[in-house]
mmCIF file with all atom_site columns, C-alpha atoms in Angstrom:
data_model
loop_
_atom_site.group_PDB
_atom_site.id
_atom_site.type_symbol
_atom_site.label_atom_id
_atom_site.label_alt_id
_atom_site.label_comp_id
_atom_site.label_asym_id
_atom_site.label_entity_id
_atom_site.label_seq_id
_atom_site.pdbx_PDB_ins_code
_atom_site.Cartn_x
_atom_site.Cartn_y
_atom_site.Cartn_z
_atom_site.occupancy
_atom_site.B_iso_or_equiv
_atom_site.pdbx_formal_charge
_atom_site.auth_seq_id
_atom_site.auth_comp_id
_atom_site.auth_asym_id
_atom_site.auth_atom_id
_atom_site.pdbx_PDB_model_num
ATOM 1   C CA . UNK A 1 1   ? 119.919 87.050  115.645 1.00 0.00 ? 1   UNK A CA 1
ATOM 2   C CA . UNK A 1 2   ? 122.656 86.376  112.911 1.00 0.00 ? 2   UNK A CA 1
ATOM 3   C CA . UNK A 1 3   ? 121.835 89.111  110.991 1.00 0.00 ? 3   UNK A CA 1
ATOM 4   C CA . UNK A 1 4   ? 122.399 91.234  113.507 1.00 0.00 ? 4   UNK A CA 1
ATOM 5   C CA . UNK A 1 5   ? 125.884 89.980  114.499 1.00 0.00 ? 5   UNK A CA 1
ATOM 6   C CA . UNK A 1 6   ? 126.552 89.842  110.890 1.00 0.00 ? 6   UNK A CA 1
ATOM 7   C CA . UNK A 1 7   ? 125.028 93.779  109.998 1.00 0.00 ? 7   UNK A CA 1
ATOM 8   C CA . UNK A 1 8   ? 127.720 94.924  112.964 1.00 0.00 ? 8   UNK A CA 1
ATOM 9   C CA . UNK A 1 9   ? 130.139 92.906  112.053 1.00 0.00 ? 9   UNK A CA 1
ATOM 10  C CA . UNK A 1 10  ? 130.164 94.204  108.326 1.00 0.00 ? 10  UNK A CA 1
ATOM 11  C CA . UNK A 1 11  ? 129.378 97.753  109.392 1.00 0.00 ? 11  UNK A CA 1
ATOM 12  C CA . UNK A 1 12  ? 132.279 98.034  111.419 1.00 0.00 ? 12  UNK A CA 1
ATOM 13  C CA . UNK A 1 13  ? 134.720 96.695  109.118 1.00 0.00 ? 13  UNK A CA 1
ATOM 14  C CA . UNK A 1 14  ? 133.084 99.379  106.183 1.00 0.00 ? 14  UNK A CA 1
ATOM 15  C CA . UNK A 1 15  ? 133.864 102.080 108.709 1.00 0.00 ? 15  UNK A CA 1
ATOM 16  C CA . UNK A 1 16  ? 137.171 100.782 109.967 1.00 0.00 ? 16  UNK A CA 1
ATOM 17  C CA . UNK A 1 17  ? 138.024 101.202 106.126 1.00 0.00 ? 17  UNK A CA 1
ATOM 18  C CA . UNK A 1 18  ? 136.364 104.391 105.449 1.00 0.00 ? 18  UNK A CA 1
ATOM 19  C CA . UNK A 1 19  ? 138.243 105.667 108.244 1.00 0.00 ? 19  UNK A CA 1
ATOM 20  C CA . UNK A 1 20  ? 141.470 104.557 107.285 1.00 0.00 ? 20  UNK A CA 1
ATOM 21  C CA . UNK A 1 21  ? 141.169 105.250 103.274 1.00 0.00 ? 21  UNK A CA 1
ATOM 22  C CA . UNK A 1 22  ? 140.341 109.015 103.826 1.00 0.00 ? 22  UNK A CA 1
ATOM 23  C CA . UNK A 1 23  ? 143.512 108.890 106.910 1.00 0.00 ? 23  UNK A CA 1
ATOM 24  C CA . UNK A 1 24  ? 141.434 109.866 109.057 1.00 0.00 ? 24  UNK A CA 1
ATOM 25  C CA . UNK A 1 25  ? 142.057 107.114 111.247 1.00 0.00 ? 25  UNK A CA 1
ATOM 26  C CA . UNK A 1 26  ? 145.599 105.416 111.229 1.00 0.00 ? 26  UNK A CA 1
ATOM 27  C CA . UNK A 1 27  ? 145.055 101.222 111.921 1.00 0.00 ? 27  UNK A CA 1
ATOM 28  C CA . UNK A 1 28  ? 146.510 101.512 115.234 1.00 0.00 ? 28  UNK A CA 1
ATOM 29  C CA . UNK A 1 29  ? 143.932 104.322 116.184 1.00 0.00 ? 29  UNK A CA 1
ATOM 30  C CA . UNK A 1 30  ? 140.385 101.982 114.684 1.00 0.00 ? 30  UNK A CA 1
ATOM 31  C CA . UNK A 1 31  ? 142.175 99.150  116.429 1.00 0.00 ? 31  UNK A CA 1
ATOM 32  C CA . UNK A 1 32  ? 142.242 101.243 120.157 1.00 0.00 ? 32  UNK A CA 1
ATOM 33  C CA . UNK A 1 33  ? 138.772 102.687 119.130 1.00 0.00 ? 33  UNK A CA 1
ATOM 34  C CA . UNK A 1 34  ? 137.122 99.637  118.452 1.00 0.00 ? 34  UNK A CA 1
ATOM 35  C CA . UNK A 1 35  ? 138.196 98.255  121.593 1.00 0.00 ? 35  UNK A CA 1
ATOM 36  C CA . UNK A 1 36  ? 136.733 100.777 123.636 1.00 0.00 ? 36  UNK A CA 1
ATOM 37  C CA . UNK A 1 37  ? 133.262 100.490 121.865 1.00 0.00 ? 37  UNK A CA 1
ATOM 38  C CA . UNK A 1 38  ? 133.165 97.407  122.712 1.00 0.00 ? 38  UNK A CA 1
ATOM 39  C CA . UNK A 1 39  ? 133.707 98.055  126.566 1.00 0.00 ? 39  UNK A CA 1
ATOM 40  C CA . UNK A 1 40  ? 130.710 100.452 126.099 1.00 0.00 ? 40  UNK A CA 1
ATOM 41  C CA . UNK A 1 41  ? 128.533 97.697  124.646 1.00 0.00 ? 41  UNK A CA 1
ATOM 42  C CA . UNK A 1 42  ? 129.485 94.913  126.337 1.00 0.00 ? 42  UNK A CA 1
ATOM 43  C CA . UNK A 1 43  ? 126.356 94.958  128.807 1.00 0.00 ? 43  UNK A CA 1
ATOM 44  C CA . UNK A 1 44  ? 123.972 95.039  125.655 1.00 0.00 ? 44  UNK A CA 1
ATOM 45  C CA . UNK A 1 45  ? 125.898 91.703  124.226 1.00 0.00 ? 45  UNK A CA 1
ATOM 46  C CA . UNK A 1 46  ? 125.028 89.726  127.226 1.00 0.00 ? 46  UNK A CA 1
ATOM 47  C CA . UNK A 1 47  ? 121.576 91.095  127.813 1.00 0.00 ? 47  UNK A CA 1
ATOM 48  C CA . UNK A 1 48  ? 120.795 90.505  123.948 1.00 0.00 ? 48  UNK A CA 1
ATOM 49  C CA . UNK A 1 49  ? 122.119 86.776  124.271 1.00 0.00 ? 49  UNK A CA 1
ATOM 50  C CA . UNK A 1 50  ? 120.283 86.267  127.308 1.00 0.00 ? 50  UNK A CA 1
ATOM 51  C CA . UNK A 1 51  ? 117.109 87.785  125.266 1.00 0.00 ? 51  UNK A CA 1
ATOM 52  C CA . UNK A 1 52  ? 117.996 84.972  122.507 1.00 0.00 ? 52  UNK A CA 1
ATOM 53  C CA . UNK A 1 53  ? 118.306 82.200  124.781 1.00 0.00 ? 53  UNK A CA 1
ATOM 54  C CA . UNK A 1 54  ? 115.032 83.509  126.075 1.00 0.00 ? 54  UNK A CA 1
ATOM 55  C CA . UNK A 1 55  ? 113.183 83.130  123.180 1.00 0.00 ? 55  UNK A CA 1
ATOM 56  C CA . UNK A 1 56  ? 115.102 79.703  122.267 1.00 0.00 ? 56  UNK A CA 1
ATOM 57  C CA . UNK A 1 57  ? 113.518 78.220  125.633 1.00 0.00 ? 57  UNK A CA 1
ATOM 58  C CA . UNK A 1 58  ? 110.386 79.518  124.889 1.00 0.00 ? 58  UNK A CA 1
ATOM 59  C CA . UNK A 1 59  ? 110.169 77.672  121.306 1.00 0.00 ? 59  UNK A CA 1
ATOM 60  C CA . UNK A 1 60  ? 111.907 75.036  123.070 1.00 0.00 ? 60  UNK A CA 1
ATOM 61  C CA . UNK A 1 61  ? 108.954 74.267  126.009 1.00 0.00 ? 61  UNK A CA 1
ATOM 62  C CA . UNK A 1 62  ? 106.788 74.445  123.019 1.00 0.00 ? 62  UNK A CA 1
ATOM 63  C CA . UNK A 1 63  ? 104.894 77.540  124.792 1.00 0.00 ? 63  UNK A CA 1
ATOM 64  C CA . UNK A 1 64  ? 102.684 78.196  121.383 1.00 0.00 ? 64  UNK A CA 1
ATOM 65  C CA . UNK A 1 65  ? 101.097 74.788  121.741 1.00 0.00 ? 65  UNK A CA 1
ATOM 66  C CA . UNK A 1 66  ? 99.861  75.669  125.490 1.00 0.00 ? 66  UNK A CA 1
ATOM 67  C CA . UNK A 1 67  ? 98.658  78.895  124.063 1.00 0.00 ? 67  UNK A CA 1
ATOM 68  C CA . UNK A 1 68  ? 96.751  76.535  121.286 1.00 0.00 ? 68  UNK A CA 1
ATOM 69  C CA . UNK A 1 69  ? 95.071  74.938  123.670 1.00 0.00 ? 69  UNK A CA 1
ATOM 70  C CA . UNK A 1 70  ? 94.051  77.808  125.928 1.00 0.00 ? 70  UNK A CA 1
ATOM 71  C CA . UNK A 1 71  ? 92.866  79.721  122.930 1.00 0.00 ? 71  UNK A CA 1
ATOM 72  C CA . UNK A 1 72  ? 91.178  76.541  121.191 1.00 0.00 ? 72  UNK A CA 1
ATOM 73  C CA . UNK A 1 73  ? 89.899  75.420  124.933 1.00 0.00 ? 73  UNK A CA 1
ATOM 74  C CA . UNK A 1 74  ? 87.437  78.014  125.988 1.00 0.00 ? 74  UNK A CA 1
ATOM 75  C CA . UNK A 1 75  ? 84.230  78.579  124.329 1.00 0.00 ? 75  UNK A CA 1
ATOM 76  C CA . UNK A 1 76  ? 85.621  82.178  122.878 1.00 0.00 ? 76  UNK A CA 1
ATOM 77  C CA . UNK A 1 77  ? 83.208  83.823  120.627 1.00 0.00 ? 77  UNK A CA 1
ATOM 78  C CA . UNK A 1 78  ? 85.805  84.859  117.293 1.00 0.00 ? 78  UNK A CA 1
ATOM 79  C CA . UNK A 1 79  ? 84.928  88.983  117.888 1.00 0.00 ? 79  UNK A CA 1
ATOM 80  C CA . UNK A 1 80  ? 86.941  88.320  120.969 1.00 0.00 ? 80  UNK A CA 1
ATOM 81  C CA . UNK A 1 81  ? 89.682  86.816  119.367 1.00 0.00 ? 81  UNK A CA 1
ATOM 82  C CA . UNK A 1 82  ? 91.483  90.140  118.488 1.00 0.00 ? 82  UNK A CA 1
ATOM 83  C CA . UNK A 1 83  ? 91.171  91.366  121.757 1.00 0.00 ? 83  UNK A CA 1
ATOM 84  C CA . UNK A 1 84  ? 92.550  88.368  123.564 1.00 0.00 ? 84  UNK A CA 1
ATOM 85  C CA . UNK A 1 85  ? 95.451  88.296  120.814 1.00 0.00 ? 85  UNK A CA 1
ATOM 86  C CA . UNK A 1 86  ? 96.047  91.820  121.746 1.00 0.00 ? 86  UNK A CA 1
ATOM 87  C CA . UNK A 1 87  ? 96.606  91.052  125.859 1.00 0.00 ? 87  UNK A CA 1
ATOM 88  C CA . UNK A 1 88  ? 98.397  88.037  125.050 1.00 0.00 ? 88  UNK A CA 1
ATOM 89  C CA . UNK A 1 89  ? 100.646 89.656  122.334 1.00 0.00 ? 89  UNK A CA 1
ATOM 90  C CA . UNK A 1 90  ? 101.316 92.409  124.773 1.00 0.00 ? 90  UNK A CA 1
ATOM 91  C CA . UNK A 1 91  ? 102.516 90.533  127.407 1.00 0.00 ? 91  UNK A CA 1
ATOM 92  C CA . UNK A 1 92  ? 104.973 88.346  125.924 1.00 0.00 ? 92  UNK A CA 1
ATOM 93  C CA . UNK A 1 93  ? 106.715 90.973  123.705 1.00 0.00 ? 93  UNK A CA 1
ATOM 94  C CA . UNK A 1 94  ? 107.144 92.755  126.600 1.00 0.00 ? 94  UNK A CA 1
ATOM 95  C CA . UNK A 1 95  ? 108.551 89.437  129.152 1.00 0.00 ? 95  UNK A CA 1
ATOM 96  C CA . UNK A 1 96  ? 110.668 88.549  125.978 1.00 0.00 ? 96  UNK A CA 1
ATOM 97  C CA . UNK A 1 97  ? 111.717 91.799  124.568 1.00 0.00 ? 97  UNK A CA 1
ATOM 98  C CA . UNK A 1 98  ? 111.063 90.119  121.131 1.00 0.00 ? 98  UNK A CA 1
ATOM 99  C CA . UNK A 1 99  ? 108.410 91.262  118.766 1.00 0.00 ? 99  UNK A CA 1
ATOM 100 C CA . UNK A 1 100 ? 109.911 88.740  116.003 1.00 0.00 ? 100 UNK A CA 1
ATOM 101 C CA . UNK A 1 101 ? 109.805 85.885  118.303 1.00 0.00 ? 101 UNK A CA 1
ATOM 102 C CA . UNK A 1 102 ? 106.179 86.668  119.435 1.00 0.00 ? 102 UNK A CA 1
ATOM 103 C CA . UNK A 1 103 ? 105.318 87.233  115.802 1.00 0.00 ? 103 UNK A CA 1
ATOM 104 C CA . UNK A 1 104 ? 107.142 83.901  115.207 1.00 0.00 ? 104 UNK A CA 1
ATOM 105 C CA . UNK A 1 105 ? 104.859 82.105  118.151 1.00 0.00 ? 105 UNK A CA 1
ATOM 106 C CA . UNK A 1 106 ? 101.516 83.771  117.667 1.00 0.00 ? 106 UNK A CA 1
ATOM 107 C CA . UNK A 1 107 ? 100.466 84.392  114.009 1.00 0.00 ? 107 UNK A CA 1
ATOM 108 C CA . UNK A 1 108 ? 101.410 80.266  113.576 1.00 0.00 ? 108 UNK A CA 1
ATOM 109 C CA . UNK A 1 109 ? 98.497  79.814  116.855 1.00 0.00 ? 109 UNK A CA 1
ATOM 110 C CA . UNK A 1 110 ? 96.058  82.428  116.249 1.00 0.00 ? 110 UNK A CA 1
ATOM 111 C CA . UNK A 1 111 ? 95.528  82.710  112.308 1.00 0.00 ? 111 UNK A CA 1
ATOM 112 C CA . UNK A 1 112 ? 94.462  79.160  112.618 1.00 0.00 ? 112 UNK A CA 1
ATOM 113 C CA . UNK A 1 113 ? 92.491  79.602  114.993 1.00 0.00 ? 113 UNK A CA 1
ATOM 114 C CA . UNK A 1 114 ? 90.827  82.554  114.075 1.00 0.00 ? 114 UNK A CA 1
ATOM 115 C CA . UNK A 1 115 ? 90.097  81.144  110.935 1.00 0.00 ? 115 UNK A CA 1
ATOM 116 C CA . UNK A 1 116 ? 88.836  78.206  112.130 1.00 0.00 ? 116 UNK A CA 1
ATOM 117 C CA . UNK A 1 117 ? 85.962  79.640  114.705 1.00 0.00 ? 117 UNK A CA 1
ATOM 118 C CA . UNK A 1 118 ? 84.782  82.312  111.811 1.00 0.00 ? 118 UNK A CA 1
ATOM 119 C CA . UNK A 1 119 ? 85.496  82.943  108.403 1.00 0.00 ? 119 UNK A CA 1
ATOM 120 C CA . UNK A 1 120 ? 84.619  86.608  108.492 1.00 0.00 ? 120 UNK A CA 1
ATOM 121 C CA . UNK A 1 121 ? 87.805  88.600  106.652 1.00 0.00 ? 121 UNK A CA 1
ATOM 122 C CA . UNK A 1 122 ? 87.579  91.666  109.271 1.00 0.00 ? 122 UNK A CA 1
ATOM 123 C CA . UNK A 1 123 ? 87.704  89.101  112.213 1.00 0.00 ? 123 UNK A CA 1
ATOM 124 C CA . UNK A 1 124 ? 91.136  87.184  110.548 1.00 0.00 ? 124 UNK A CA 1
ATOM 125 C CA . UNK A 1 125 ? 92.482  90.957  109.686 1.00 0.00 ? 125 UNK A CA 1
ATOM 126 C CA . UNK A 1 126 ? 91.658  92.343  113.259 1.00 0.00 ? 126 UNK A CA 1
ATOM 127 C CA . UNK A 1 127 ? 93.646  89.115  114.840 1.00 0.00 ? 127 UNK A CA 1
ATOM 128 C CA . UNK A 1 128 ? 96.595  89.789  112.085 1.00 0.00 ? 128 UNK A CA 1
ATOM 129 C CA . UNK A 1 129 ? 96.469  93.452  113.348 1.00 0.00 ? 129 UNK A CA 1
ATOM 130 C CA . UNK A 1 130 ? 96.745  92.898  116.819 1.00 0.00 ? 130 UNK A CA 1
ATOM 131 C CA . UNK A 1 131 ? 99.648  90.703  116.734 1.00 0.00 ? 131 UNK A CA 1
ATOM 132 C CA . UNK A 1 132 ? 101.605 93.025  115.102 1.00 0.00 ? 132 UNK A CA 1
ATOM 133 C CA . UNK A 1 133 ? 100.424 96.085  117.361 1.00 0.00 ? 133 UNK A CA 1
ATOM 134 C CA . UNK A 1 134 ? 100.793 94.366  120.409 1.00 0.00 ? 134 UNK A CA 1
ATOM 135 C CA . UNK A 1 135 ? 104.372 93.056  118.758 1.00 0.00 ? 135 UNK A CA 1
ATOM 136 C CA . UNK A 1 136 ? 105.524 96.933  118.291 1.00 0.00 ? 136 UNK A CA 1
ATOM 137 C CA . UNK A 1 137 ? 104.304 97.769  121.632 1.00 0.00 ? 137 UNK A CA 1
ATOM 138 C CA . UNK A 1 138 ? 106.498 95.086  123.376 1.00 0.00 ? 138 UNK A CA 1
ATOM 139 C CA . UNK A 1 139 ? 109.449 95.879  121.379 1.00 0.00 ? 139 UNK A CA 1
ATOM 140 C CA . UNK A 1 140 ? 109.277 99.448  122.418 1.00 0.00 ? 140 UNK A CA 1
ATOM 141 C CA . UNK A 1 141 ? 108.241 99.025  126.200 1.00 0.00 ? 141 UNK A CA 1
ATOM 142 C CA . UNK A 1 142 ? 110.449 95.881  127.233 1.00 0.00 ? 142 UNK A CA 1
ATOM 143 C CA . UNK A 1 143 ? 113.348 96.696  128.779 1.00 0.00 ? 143 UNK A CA 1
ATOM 144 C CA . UNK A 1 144 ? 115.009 93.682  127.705 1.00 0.00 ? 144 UNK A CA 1
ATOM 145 C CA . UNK A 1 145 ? 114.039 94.257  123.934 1.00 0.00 ? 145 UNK A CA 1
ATOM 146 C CA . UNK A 1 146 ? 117.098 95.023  121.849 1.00 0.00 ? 146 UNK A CA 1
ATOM 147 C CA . UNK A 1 147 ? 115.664 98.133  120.290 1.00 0.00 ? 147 UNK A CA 1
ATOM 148 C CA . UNK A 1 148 ? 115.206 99.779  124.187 1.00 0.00 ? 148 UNK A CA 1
ATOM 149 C CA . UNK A 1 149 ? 118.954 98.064  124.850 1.00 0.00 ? 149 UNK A CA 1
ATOM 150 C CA . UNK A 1 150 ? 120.513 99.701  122.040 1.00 0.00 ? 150 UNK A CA 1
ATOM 151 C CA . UNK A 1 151 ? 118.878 103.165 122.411 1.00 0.00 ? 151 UNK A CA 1
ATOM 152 C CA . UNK A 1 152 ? 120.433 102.956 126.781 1.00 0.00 ? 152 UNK A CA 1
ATOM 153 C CA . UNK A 1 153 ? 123.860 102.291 125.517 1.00 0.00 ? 153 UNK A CA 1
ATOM 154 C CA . UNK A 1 154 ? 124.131 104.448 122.929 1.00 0.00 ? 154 UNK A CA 1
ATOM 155 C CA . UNK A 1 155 ? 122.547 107.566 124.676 1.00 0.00 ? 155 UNK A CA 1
ATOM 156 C CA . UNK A 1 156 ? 124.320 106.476 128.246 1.00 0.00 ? 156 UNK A CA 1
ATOM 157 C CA . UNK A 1 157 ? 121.093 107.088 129.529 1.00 0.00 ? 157 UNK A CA 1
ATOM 158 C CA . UNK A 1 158 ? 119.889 104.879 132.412 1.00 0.00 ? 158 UNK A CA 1
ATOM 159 C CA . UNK A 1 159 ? 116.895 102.432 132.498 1.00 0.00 ? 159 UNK A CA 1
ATOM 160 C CA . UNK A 1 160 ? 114.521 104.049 134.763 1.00 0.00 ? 160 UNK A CA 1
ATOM 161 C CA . UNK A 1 161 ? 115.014 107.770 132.590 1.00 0.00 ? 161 UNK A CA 1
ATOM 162 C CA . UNK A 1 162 ? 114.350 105.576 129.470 1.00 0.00 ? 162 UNK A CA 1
ATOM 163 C CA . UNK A 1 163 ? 111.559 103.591 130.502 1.00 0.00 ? 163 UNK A CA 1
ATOM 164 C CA . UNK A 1 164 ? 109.936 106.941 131.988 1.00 0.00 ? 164 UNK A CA 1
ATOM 165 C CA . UNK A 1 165 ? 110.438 108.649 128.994 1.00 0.00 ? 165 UNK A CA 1
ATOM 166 C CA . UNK A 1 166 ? 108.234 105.331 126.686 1.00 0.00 ? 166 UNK A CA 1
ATOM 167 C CA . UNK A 1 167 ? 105.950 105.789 129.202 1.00 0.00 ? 167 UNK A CA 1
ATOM 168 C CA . UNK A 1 168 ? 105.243 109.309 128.987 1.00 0.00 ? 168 UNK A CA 1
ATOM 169 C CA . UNK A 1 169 ? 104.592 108.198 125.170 1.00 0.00 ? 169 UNK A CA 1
ATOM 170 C CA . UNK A 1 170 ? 102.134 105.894 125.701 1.00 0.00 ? 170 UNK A CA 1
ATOM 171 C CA . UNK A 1 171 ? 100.086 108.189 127.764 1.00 0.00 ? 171 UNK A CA 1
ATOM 172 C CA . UNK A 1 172 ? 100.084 110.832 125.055 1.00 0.00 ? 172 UNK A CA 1
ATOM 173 C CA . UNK A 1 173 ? 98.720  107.762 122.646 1.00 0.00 ? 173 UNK A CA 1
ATOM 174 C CA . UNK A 1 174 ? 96.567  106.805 125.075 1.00 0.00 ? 174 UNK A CA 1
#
């Protein structure tokens, strides 16, 4: 999440520059316009700090050692696992809007485990793949994900034409 207050941060101050340098753009003029950017993305800072403190609680309430113990808990044969790592991964991408943070919870929880009820290589490569599937799926579908957040405020298009649109996708993939 610092990176990407630091990547704006720096990439509006290279185009403040720009601007001014080549005169297209007096100081007074960046100055009003980069105040009225920021009323347009004002919305997306709060939902994208709410999305952080999100996935801070989740890491927080230690929610990958429940998962641990549901995945360890069950008598799950490993072909399974993939599957299972799929539903799961797809669910909390999308309820966080995060595909690093699920990335961050699950391969820690589900490597280990997958490695520990079979040491077939396609098995441990099928649960690798379906985290990070099921990661890009949530991080295009959520509509608290920062990727679906950024593309509403900077097309000023609203969340139900948005989210029809992904879904419209996904039945063409389907």
């Amino acid at each position: 999440m610092a990176a990407v207050i630091w990547s704006v941060c720096l990439a509006t101050l290279i185009l403040s520059v720009m601007l001014m340098v080549q005169k297209i753009l007096s100081f007074s003029e960046v100055m009003t316009s980069w105040i009225e950017g920021v009323k347009d993305v004002i919305e997306l800072l709060f939902i994208l700090v709410l999305a952080w403190a999100l996935g801070s609680v989740i890491t927080e309430t230690q929610t990958s050692n429940f998962i641990a113990q549901v995945l360890r808990s069950g008598n799950i044969s490993a072909d399974y696992v993939p599957v299972i790592t799929t539903i799961i991964g797809y669910f909390m991408a999308y309820c966080t809007g995060s595909a690093f943070g699920t990335m961050g919870i699950l391969f820690p929880l589900v490597i280990p485990t997958v490695c520990h009820l079979t040491e077939d290589p396609d098995i441990q490569v099928q649960a690798a793949a379906a985290i990070l599937s099921s990661c890009i799926f949530g991080n295009l579908m959520s509509p608290i994900a920062d990727l679906t957040v950024l593309t509403r405020v900077s097309t000023q298009c609203d969340l139900n034409s948005h989210i029809k649109t992904l879904l419209r996708k996904v039945r063409k993939l389907i």
